């Protein structure tokens, strides 16, 4: 019989790596964000569906990231991309999933995720999966705010 801990380790790794996307040899965070854009485009769901998805990904991501950090012995290893899935989803939470919105949200999210404006950078000090997930959620919130603000300023309906 399988050792339940090994099964949990495998499930956590599958979740944390975005079904293996985190093993991309170059820029796994960017690849994880791009994969999320593709999924959002191919499986357009309602705002409520996106909110439910975001909550599930965030809760599962915190648990999975905590476990994968312990397994690897490293703080926020590059293979973890579930945080990009959550942040990218938040960046378009209530916006229409048009190609333009998805591309601009992707660019804004990646910029905020790399620059880590306050409090994103500081949030990485949180323990375990919280430190992995929160900075990307902050980046996603900033991207959503900028994109929604620009759409409102330009008079583009939400």
PDB file of C-alpha atoms in Angstrom:
ATOM      1  CA  UNK A   1       0.000   0.000   0.000  1.00  0.00           C
ATOM      2  CA  UNK A   2       1.087   3.559  -0.694  1.00  0.00           C
ATOM      3  CA  UNK A   3       2.398   5.686   2.130  1.00  0.00           C
ATOM      4  CA  UNK A   4      -0.226   8.451   2.638  1.00  0.00           C
ATOM      5  CA  UNK A   5       2.535  11.022   3.192  1.00  0.00           C
ATOM      6  CA  UNK A   6       4.066  10.252  -0.193  1.00  0.00           C
ATOM      7  CA  UNK A   7       0.658  10.563  -1.838  1.00  0.00           C
ATOM      8  CA  UNK A   8       0.147  13.964  -0.151  1.00  0.00           C
ATOM      9  CA  UNK A   9       3.647  15.009  -1.245  1.00  0.00           C
ATOM     10  CA  UNK A  10       2.799  14.130  -4.849  1.00  0.00           C
ATOM     11  CA  UNK A  11      -0.557  15.910  -4.766  1.00  0.00           C
ATOM     12  CA  UNK A  12       1.039  18.986  -3.163  1.00  0.00           C
ATOM     13  CA  UNK A  13       3.761  19.003  -5.799  1.00  0.00           C
ATOM     14  CA  UNK A  14       1.197  18.655  -8.583  1.00  0.00           C
ATOM     15  CA  UNK A  15      -0.806  21.597  -7.213  1.00  0.00           C
ATOM     16  CA  UNK A  16       2.195  23.799  -6.374  1.00  0.00           C
ATOM     17  CA  UNK A  17       3.823  23.294  -9.780  1.00  0.00           C
ATOM     18  CA  UNK A  18       0.610  24.007 -11.681  1.00  0.00           C
ATOM     19  CA  UNK A  19       0.392  20.424 -12.974  1.00  0.00           C
ATOM     20  CA  UNK A  20       4.093  20.471 -13.842  1.00  0.00           C
ATOM     21  CA  UNK A  21       4.269  23.904 -15.498  1.00  0.00           C
ATOM     22  CA  UNK A  22       6.665  25.003 -12.750  1.00  0.00           C
ATOM     23  CA  UNK A  23       9.313  22.689 -14.169  1.00  0.00           C
ATOM     24  CA  UNK A  24       9.717  24.961 -17.214  1.00  0.00           C
ATOM     25  CA  UNK A  25      13.487  25.410 -17.662  1.00  0.00           C
ATOM     26  CA  UNK A  26      13.272  29.189 -18.204  1.00  0.00           C
ATOM     27  CA  UNK A  27      11.116  31.711 -16.305  1.00  0.00           C
ATOM     28  CA  UNK A  28       8.685  29.243 -14.706  1.00  0.00           C
ATOM     29  CA  UNK A  29       6.715  32.094 -13.097  1.00  0.00           C
ATOM     30  CA  UNK A  30       6.132  33.721 -16.461  1.00  0.00           C
ATOM     31  CA  UNK A  31       5.247  30.360 -18.001  1.00  0.00           C
ATOM     32  CA  UNK A  32       2.799  29.715 -15.137  1.00  0.00           C
ATOM     33  CA  UNK A  33       1.205  33.120 -15.675  1.00  0.00           C
ATOM     34  CA  UNK A  34       0.947  32.529 -19.436  1.00  0.00           C
ATOM     35  CA  UNK A  35      -0.567  29.086 -18.884  1.00  0.00           C
ATOM     36  CA  UNK A  36      -3.164  30.686 -16.628  1.00  0.00           C
ATOM     37  CA  UNK A  37      -4.024  33.192 -19.366  1.00  0.00           C
ATOM     38  CA  UNK A  38      -4.564  30.309 -21.794  1.00  0.00           C
ATOM     39  CA  UNK A  39      -6.774  28.443 -19.315  1.00  0.00           C
ATOM     40  CA  UNK A  40      -8.809  31.575 -18.581  1.00  0.00           C
ATOM     41  CA  UNK A  41      -9.222  32.172 -22.316  1.00  0.00           C
ATOM     42  CA  UNK A  42     -10.177  28.592 -23.172  1.00  0.00           C
ATOM     43  CA  UNK A  43     -12.467  28.048 -20.200  1.00  0.00           C
ATOM     44  CA  UNK A  44     -14.212  31.375 -19.726  1.00  0.00           C
ATOM     45  CA  UNK A  45     -16.230  31.198 -16.549  1.00  0.00           C
ATOM     46  CA  UNK A  46     -18.442  33.715 -14.816  1.00  0.00           C
ATOM     47  CA  UNK A  47     -17.112  36.205 -12.300  1.00  0.00           C
ATOM     48  CA  UNK A  48     -18.546  34.045  -9.519  1.00  0.00           C
ATOM     49  CA  UNK A  49     -16.831  30.995 -11.025  1.00  0.00           C
ATOM     50  CA  UNK A  50     -13.525  32.895 -11.160  1.00  0.00           C
ATOM     51  CA  UNK A  51     -13.957  33.950  -7.540  1.00  0.00           C
ATOM     52  CA  UNK A  52     -14.584  30.361  -6.450  1.00  0.00           C
ATOM     53  CA  UNK A  53     -11.602  29.212  -8.532  1.00  0.00           C
ATOM     54  CA  UNK A  54      -9.422  31.931  -6.950  1.00  0.00           C
ATOM     55  CA  UNK A  55     -10.415  30.929  -3.416  1.00  0.00           C
ATOM     56  CA  UNK A  56      -9.818  27.219  -4.088  1.00  0.00           C
ATOM     57  CA  UNK A  57      -6.455  27.873  -5.782  1.00  0.00           C
ATOM     58  CA  UNK A  58      -5.373  30.181  -2.966  1.00  0.00           C
ATOM     59  CA  UNK A  59      -6.303  27.812  -0.145  1.00  0.00           C
ATOM     60  CA  UNK A  60      -4.842  24.779  -1.946  1.00  0.00           C
ATOM     61  CA  UNK A  61      -1.806  26.845  -2.947  1.00  0.00           C
ATOM     62  CA  UNK A  62      -1.016  27.856   0.620  1.00  0.00           C
ATOM     63  CA  UNK A  63      -1.142  24.244   1.792  1.00  0.00           C
ATOM     64  CA  UNK A  64       0.712  22.830  -1.221  1.00  0.00           C
ATOM     65  CA  UNK A  65       3.405  25.514  -1.184  1.00  0.00           C
ATOM     66  CA  UNK A  66       4.046  24.976   2.514  1.00  0.00           C
ATOM     67  CA  UNK A  67       4.532  21.269   1.889  1.00  0.00           C
ATOM     68  CA  UNK A  68       6.731  21.743  -1.209  1.00  0.00           C
ATOM     69  CA  UNK A  69       8.932  24.234   0.647  1.00  0.00           C
ATOM     70  CA  UNK A  70       9.465  21.561   3.313  1.00  0.00           C
ATOM     71  CA  UNK A  71      10.125  18.889   0.676  1.00  0.00           C
ATOM     72  CA  UNK A  72      12.695  21.000  -1.183  1.00  0.00           C
ATOM     73  CA  UNK A  73      14.192  22.645   1.893  1.00  0.00           C
ATOM     74  CA  UNK A  74      13.979  26.027   0.108  1.00  0.00           C
ATOM     75  CA  UNK A  75      11.916  29.165   0.612  1.00  0.00           C
ATOM     76  CA  UNK A  76       9.629  29.738  -2.404  1.00  0.00           C
ATOM     77  CA  UNK A  77      11.439  27.462  -4.878  1.00  0.00           C
ATOM     78  CA  UNK A  78      11.021  28.374  -8.543  1.00  0.00           C
ATOM     79  CA  UNK A  79       8.974  25.261  -9.303  1.00  0.00           C
ATOM     80  CA  UNK A  80       6.046  26.691  -7.327  1.00  0.00           C
ATOM     81  CA  UNK A  81       3.756  28.532  -9.749  1.00  0.00           C
ATOM     82  CA  UNK A  82       0.346  28.119  -8.107  1.00  0.00           C
ATOM     83  CA  UNK A  83       0.902  31.632  -6.740  1.00  0.00           C
ATOM     84  CA  UNK A  84       1.048  32.934 -10.322  1.00  0.00           C
ATOM     85  CA  UNK A  85      -2.198  31.106 -11.085  1.00  0.00           C
ATOM     86  CA  UNK A  86      -3.888  32.872  -8.167  1.00  0.00           C
ATOM     87  CA  UNK A  87      -2.394  36.288  -8.896  1.00  0.00           C
ATOM     88  CA  UNK A  88      -3.150  36.142 -12.607  1.00  0.00           C
ATOM     89  CA  UNK A  89      -6.732  35.070 -11.892  1.00  0.00           C
ATOM     90  CA  UNK A  90      -7.167  37.958  -9.453  1.00  0.00           C
ATOM     91  CA  UNK A  91      -5.830  40.409 -12.054  1.00  0.00           C
ATOM     92  CA  UNK A  92      -8.894  39.756 -14.275  1.00  0.00           C
ATOM     93  CA  UNK A  93     -11.382  38.778 -11.591  1.00  0.00           C
ATOM     94  CA  UNK A  94     -14.356  40.856 -12.735  1.00  0.00           C
ATOM     95  CA  UNK A  95     -13.128  42.011 -16.129  1.00  0.00           C
ATOM     96  CA  UNK A  96     -14.227  40.626 -19.500  1.00  0.00           C
ATOM     97  CA  UNK A  97     -11.830  37.948 -20.707  1.00  0.00           C
ATOM     98  CA  UNK A  98     -11.012  39.563 -24.039  1.00  0.00           C
ATOM     99  CA  UNK A  99      -7.602  39.065 -25.651  1.00  0.00           C
ATOM    100  CA  UNK A 100      -6.686  42.708 -24.925  1.00  0.00           C
ATOM    101  CA  UNK A 101      -7.642  42.453 -21.239  1.00  0.00           C
ATOM    102  CA  UNK A 102      -5.776  39.169 -20.828  1.00  0.00           C
ATOM    103  CA  UNK A 103      -2.589  40.476 -22.488  1.00  0.00           C
ATOM    104  CA  UNK A 104      -2.535  43.752 -20.566  1.00  0.00           C
ATOM    105  CA  UNK A 105      -3.368  41.980 -17.292  1.00  0.00           C
ATOM    106  CA  UNK A 106      -0.552  39.495 -17.950  1.00  0.00           C
ATOM    107  CA  UNK A 107       1.968  42.296 -18.573  1.00  0.00           C
ATOM    108  CA  UNK A 108       0.841  44.296 -15.546  1.00  0.00           C
ATOM    109  CA  UNK A 109       0.778  41.254 -13.278  1.00  0.00           C
ATOM    110  CA  UNK A 110       4.262  40.155 -14.312  1.00  0.00           C
ATOM    111  CA  UNK A 111       5.597  43.696 -13.809  1.00  0.00           C
ATOM    112  CA  UNK A 112       4.088  43.989 -10.321  1.00  0.00           C
ATOM    113  CA  UNK A 113       5.189  40.450  -9.441  1.00  0.00           C
ATOM    114  CA  UNK A 114       8.783  41.254 -10.411  1.00  0.00           C
ATOM    115  CA  UNK A 115       8.950  44.750  -8.864  1.00  0.00           C
ATOM    116  CA  UNK A 116       6.988  43.733  -5.735  1.00  0.00           C
ATOM    117  CA  UNK A 117       5.675  47.144  -4.629  1.00  0.00           C
ATOM    118  CA  UNK A 118       4.656  47.519  -0.992  1.00  0.00           C
ATOM    119  CA  UNK A 119       3.344  45.413   0.655  1.00  0.00           C
ATOM    120  CA  UNK A 120       4.163  42.593  -1.799  1.00  0.00           C
ATOM    121  CA  UNK A 121       7.893  42.444  -1.045  1.00  0.00           C
ATOM    122  CA  UNK A 122       7.345  42.526   2.701  1.00  0.00           C
ATOM    123  CA  UNK A 123       4.682  39.794   2.504  1.00  0.00           C
ATOM    124  CA  UNK A 124       7.307  37.296   1.342  1.00  0.00           C
ATOM    125  CA  UNK A 125       8.532  37.210   4.929  1.00  0.00           C
ATOM    126  CA  UNK A 126       5.356  35.400   5.957  1.00  0.00           C
ATOM    127  CA  UNK A 127       5.863  31.760   6.865  1.00  0.00           C
ATOM    128  CA  UNK A 128       5.296  28.834   4.547  1.00  0.00           C
ATOM    129  CA  UNK A 129       2.772  29.005   1.766  1.00  0.00           C
ATOM    130  CA  UNK A 130       1.459  32.354   3.004  1.00  0.00           C
ATOM    131  CA  UNK A 131       4.756  33.990   2.029  1.00  0.00           C
ATOM    132  CA  UNK A 132       4.618  32.276  -1.359  1.00  0.00           C
ATOM    133  CA  UNK A 133       1.034  33.242  -2.186  1.00  0.00           C
ATOM    134  CA  UNK A 134       0.413  36.687  -0.715  1.00  0.00           C
ATOM    135  CA  UNK A 135       2.937  38.661  -2.782  1.00  0.00           C
ATOM    136  CA  UNK A 136       1.363  37.367  -6.002  1.00  0.00           C
ATOM    137  CA  UNK A 137      -2.116  38.181  -4.738  1.00  0.00           C
ATOM    138  CA  UNK A 138      -0.921  41.732  -4.030  1.00  0.00           C
ATOM    139  CA  UNK A 139       0.571  41.910  -7.545  1.00  0.00           C
ATOM    140  CA  UNK A 140      -2.714  40.617  -8.990  1.00  0.00           C
ATOM    141  CA  UNK A 141      -4.701  43.188  -6.997  1.00  0.00           C
ATOM    142  CA  UNK A 142      -2.453  46.000  -8.248  1.00  0.00           C
ATOM    143  CA  UNK A 143      -2.799  44.785 -11.843  1.00  0.00           C
ATOM    144  CA  UNK A 144      -6.593  44.591 -11.475  1.00  0.00           C
ATOM    145  CA  UNK A 145      -6.738  48.096  -9.970  1.00  0.00           C
ATOM    146  CA  UNK A 146      -4.615  49.613 -12.743  1.00  0.00           C
ATOM    147  CA  UNK A 147      -6.483  47.809 -15.514  1.00  0.00           C
ATOM    148  CA  UNK A 148      -9.936  48.568 -14.082  1.00  0.00           C
ATOM    149  CA  UNK A 149      -8.917  52.187 -13.472  1.00  0.00           C
ATOM    150  CA  UNK A 150      -7.603  52.591 -17.019  1.00  0.00           C
ATOM    151  CA  UNK A 151     -10.774  51.046 -18.459  1.00  0.00           C
ATOM    152  CA  UNK A 152     -12.925  53.418 -16.381  1.00  0.00           C
ATOM    153  CA  UNK A 153     -10.808  56.436 -17.354  1.00  0.00           C
ATOM    154  CA  UNK A 154     -11.069  55.497 -21.022  1.00  0.00           C
ATOM    155  CA  UNK A 155     -14.806  54.862 -20.684  1.00  0.00           C
ATOM    156  CA  UNK A 156     -14.595  51.169 -21.543  1.00  0.00           C
ATOM    157  CA  UNK A 157     -17.474  49.297 -19.872  1.00  0.00           C
ATOM    158  CA  UNK A 158     -16.590  46.477 -17.491  1.00  0.00           C
TER     159      UNK A 158
END
